[in-house]
PDB file of C-alpha atoms in Angstrom:
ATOM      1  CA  UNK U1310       0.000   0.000   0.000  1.00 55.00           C
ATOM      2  CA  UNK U1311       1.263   3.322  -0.737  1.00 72.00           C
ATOM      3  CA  UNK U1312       0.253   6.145   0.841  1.00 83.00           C
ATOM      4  CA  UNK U1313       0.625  10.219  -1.114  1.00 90.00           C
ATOM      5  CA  UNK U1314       1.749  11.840   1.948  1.00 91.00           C
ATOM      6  CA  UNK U1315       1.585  15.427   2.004  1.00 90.00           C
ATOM      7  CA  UNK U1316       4.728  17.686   2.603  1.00 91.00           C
ATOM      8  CA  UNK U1317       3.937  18.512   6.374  1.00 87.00           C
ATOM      9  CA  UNK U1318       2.766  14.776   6.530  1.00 89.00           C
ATOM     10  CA  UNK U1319       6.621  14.003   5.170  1.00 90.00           C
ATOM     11  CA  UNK U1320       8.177  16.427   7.530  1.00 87.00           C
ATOM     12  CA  UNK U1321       5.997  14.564  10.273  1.00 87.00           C
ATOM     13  CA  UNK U1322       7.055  10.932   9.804  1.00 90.00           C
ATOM     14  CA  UNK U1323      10.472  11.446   8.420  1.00 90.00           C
ATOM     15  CA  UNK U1324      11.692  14.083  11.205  1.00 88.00           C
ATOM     16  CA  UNK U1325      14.884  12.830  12.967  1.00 85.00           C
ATOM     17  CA  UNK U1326      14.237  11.141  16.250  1.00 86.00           C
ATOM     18  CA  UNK U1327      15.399  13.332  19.395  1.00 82.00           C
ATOM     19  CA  UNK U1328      16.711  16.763  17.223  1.00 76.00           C
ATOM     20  CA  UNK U1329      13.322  18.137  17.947  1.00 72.00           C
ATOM     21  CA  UNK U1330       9.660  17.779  19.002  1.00 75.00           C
ATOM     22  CA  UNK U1331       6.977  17.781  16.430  1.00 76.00           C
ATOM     23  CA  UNK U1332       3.066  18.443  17.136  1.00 77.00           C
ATOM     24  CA  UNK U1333       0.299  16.935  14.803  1.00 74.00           C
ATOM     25  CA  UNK U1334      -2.520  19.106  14.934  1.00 78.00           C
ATOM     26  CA  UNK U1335      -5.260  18.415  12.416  1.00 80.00           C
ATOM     27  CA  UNK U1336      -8.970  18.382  11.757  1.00 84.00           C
ATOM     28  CA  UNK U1337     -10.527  14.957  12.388  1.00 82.00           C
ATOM     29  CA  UNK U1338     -10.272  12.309   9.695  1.00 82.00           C
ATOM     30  CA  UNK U1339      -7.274  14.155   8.127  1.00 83.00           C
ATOM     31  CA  UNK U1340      -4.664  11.469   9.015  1.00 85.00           C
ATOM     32  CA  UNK U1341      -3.068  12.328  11.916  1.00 87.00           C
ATOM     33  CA  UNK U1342      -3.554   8.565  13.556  1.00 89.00           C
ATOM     34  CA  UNK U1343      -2.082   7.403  10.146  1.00 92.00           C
ATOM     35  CA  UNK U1344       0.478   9.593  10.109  1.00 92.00           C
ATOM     36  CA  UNK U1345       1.589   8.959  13.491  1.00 92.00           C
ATOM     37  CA  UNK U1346       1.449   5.393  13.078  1.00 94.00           C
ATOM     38  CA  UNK U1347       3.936   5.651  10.327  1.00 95.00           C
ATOM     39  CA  UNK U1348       6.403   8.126  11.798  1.00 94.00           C
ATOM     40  CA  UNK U1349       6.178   4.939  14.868  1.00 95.00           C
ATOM     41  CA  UNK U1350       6.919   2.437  12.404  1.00 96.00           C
ATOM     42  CA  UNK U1351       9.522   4.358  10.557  1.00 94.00           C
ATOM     43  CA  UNK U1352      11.759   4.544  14.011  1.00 94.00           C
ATOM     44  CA  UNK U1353      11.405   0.860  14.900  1.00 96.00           C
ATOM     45  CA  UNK U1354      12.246  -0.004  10.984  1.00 94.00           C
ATOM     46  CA  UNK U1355      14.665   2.404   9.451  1.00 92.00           C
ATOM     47  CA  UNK U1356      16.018   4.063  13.181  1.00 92.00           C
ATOM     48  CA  UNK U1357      15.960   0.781  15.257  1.00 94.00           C
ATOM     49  CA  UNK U1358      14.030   1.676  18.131  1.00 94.00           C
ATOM     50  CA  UNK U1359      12.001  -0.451  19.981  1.00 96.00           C
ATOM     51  CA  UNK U1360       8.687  -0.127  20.600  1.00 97.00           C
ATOM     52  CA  UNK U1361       9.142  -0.656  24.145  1.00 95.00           C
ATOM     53  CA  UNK U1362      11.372   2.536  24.436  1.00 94.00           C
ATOM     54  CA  UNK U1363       8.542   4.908  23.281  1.00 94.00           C
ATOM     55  CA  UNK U1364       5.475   5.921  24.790  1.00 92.00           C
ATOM     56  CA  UNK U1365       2.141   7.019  22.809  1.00 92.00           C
ATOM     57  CA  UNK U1366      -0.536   8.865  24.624  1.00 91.00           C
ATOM     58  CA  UNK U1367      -3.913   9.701  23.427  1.00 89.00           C
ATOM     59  CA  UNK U1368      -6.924  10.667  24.933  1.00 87.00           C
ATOM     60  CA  UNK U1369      -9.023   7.532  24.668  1.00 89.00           C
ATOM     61  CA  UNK U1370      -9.180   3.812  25.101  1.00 91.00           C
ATOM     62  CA  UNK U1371     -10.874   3.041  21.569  1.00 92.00           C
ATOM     63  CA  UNK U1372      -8.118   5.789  20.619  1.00 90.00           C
ATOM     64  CA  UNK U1373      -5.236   3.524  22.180  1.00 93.00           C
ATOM     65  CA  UNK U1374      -6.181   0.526  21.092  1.00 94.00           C
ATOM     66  CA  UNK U1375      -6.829   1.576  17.340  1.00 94.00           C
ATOM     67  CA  UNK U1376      -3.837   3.010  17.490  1.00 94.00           C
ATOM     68  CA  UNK U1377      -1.669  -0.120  18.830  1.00 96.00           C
ATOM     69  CA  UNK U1378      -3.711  -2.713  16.033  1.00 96.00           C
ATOM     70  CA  UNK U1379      -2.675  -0.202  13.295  1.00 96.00           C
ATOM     71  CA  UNK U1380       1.315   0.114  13.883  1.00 97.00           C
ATOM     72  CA  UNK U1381       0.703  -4.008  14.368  1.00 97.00           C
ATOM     73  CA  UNK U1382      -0.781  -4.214  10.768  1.00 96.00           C
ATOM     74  CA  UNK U1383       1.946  -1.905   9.386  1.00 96.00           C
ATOM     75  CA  UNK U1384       4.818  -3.347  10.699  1.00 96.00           C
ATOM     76  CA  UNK U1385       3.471  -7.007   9.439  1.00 96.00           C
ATOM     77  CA  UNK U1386       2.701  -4.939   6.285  1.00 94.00           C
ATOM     78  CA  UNK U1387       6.503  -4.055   6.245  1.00 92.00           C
ATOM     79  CA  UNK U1388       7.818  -7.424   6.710  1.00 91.00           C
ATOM     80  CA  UNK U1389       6.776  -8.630   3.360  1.00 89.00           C
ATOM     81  CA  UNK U1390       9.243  -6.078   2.013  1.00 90.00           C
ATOM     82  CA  UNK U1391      12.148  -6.994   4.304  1.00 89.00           C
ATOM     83  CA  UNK U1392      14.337  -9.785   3.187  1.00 90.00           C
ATOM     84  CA  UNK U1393      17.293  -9.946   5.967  1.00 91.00           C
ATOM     85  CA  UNK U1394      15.987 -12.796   8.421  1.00 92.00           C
ATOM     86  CA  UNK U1395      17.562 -10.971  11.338  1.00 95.00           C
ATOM     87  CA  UNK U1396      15.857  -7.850  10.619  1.00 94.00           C
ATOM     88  CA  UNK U1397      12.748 -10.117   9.442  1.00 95.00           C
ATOM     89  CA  UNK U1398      12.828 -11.536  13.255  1.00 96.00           C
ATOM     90  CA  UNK U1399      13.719  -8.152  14.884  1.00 96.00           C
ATOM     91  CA  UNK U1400      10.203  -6.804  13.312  1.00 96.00           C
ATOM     92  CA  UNK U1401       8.281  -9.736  14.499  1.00 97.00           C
ATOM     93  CA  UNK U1402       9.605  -8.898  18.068  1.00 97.00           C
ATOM     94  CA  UNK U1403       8.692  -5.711  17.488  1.00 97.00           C
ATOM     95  CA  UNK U1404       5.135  -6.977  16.995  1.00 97.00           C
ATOM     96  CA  UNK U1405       5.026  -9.210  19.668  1.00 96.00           C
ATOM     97  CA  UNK U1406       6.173  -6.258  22.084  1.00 97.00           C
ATOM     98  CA  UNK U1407       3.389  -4.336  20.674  1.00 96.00           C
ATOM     99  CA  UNK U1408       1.359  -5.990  22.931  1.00 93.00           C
ATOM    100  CA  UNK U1409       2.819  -4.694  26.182  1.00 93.00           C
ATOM    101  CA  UNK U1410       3.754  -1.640  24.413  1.00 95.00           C
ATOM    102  CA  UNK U1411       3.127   1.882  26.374  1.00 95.00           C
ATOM    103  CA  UNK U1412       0.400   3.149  23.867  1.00 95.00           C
ATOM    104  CA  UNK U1413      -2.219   4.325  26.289  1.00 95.00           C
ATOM    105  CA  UNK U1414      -4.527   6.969  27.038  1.00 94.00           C
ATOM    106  CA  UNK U1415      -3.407   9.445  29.331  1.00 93.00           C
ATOM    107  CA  UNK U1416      -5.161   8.738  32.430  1.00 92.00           C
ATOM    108  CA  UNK U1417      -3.695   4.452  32.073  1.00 93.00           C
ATOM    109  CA  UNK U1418       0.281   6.648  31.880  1.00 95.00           C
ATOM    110  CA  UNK U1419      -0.871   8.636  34.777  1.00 94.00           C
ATOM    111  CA  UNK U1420      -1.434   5.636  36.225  1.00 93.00           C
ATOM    112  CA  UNK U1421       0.696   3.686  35.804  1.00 93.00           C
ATOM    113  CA  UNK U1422       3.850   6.299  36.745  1.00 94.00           C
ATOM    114  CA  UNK U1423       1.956   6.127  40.464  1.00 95.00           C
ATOM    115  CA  UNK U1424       2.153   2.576  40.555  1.00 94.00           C
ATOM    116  CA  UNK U1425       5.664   2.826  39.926  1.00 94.00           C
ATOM    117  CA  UNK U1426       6.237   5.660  42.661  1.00 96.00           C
ATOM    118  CA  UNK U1427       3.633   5.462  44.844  1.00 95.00           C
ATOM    119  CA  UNK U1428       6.321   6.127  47.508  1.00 95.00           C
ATOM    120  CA  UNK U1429       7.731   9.068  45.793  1.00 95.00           C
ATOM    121  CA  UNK U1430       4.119  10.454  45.601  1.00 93.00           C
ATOM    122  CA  UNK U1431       3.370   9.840  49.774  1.00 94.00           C
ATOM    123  CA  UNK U1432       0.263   7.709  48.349  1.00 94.00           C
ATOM    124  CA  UNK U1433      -1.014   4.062  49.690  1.00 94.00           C
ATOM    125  CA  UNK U1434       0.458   1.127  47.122  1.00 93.00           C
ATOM    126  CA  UNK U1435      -3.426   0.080  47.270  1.00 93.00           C
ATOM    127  CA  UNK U1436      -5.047   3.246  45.660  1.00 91.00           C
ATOM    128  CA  UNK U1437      -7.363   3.027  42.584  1.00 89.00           C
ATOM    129  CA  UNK U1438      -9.538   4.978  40.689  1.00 89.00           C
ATOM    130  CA  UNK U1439     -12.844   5.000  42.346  1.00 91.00           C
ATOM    131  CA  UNK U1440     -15.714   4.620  39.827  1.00 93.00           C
ATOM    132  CA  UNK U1441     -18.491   7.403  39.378  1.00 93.00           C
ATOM    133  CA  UNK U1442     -21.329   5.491  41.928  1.00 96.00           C
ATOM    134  CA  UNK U1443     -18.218   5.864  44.952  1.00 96.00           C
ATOM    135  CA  UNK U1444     -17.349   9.251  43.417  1.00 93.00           C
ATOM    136  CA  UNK U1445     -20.873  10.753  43.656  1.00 92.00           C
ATOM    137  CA  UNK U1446     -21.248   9.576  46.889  1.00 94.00           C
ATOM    138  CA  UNK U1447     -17.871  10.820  48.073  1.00 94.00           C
ATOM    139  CA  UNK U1448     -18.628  14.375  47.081  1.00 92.00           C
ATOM    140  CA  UNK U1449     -22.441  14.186  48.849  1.00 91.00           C
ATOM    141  CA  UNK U1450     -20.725  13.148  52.319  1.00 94.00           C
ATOM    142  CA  UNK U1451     -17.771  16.310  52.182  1.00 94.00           C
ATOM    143  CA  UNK U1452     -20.337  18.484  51.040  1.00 92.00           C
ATOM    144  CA  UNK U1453     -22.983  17.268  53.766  1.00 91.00           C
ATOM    145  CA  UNK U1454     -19.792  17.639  55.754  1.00 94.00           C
ATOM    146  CA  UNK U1455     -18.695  20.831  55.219  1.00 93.00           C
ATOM    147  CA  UNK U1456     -22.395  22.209  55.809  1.00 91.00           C
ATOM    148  CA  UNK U1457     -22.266  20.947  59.247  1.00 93.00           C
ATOM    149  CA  UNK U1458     -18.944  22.461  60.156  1.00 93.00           C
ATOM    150  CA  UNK U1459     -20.447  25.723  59.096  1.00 92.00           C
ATOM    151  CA  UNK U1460     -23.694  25.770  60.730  1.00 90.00           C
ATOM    152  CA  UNK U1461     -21.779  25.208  63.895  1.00 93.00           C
ATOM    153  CA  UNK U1462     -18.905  27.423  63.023  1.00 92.00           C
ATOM    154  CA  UNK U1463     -17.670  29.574  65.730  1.00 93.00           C
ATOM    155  CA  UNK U1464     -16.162  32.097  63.597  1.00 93.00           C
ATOM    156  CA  UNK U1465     -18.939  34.626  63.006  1.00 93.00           C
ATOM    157  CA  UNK U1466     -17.274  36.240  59.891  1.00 94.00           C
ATOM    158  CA  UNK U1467     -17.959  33.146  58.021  1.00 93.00           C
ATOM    159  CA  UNK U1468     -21.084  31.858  59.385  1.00 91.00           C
ATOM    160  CA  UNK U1469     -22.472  35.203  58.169  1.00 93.00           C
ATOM    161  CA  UNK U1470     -20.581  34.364  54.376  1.00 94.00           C
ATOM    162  CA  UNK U1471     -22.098  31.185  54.875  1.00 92.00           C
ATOM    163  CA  UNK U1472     -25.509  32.716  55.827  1.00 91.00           C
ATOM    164  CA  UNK U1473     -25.890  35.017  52.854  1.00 91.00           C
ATOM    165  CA  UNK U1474     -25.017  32.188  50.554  1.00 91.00           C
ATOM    166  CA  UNK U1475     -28.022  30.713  51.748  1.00 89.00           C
ATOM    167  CA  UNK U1476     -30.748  32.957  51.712  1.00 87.00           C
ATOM    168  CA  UNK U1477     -29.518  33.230  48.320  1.00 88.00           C
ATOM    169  CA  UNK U1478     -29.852  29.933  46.475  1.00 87.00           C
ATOM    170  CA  UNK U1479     -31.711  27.690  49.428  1.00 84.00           C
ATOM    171  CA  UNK U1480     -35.509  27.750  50.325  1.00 78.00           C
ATOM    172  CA  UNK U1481     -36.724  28.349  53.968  1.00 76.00           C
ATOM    173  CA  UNK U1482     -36.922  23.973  53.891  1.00 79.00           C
ATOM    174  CA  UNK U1483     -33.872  22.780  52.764  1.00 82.00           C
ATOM    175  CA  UNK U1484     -30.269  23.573  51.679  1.00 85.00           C
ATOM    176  CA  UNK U1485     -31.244  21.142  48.540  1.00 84.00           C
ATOM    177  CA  UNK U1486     -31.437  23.661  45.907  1.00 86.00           C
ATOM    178  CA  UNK U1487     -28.173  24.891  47.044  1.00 88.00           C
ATOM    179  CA  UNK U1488     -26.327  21.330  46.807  1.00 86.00           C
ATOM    180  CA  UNK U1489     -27.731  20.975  43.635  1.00 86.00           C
ATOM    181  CA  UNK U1490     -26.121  24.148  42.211  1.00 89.00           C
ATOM    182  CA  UNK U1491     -22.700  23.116  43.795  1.00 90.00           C
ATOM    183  CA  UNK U1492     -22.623  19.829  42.088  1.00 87.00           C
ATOM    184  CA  UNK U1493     -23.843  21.199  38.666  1.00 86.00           C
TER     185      UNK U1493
END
């Protein structure tokens, strides 16, 4: 398959690894994934890097995962056009290490760097990501909380704060239509 790549597309893929950073900004569906999956495949062919020496970040899974089966059909793409067995085997490692490879979204790096330095970060080796049910009710307990602590506040400076905020967006019943604004 070959692929009319445009001038900027060229610059893109062909830039030399490390002598400076390049950004792909483009409208959707104008080849940026396709690009970047061949600037990827041109460094583990023609500069010899390994796919387990670069990381790929994009924003979602679909995004990650699209991305990972596409420099996987390349690179078996490209091996029909290599005919040195060791570099023939090198590329088939190279496909096999996709698999593991760090092409993730940004949240799975994020991650993954605290798993690796939870210490470093003064964080529990056990945290996790809580999901939006634990989340929601999280939030509802500080806030329910914090409304507490300032009804019974001491400091009459910010009861009164606390006060006007009330009268302003509560009813005479209940603080509800207040905790609703907070959370939208």
């Amino acid at each position: 398959m070959s692929v009319k790549w445009t001038d900027e597309q060229k610059e893109a893929i062909y830039a030399p690894v490390g002598k400076y950073n390049i950004l792909v900004s483009a409208d959707a569906g104008s080849g940026k994934t396709a690009v970047l999956v061949e600037r990827i495949c041109n460094m583990i062919i023609k500069e010899k890097i390994s796919v387990e020496n670069l990381l790929v970040v994009t924003f979602t899974n679909a995004a990650a995962a699209g991305m990972k089966s596409r420099i996987i059909k390349r690179l078996q793409d490209l091996l029909g056009e290599i005919t040195d067995t060791e570099e023939k085997a090198r590329i088939r490692e190279q496909i096999n290490l996709c698999a593991t490879a760090d092409i993730m979204t940004i949240d799975a790096f994020c991650i993954n760097v605290l798993k690796n330095n939870f210490h470093l970060a003064g964080i529990s080796p056990r945290f996790y990501i809580m999901d939006k049910t634990e989340a929601a009710l999280v939030k509802q307990t500080a806030l329910e909380d914090m409304f507490v602590d300032l009804y019974r506040s001491e400091d009459k400076e910010e009861k009164q704060k606390f006060y006007s905020v009330i009268e302003a967006f509560s009813d005479n019943r209940s603080d509800d239509n207040l905790i609703k604004i907070i959370f939208e």
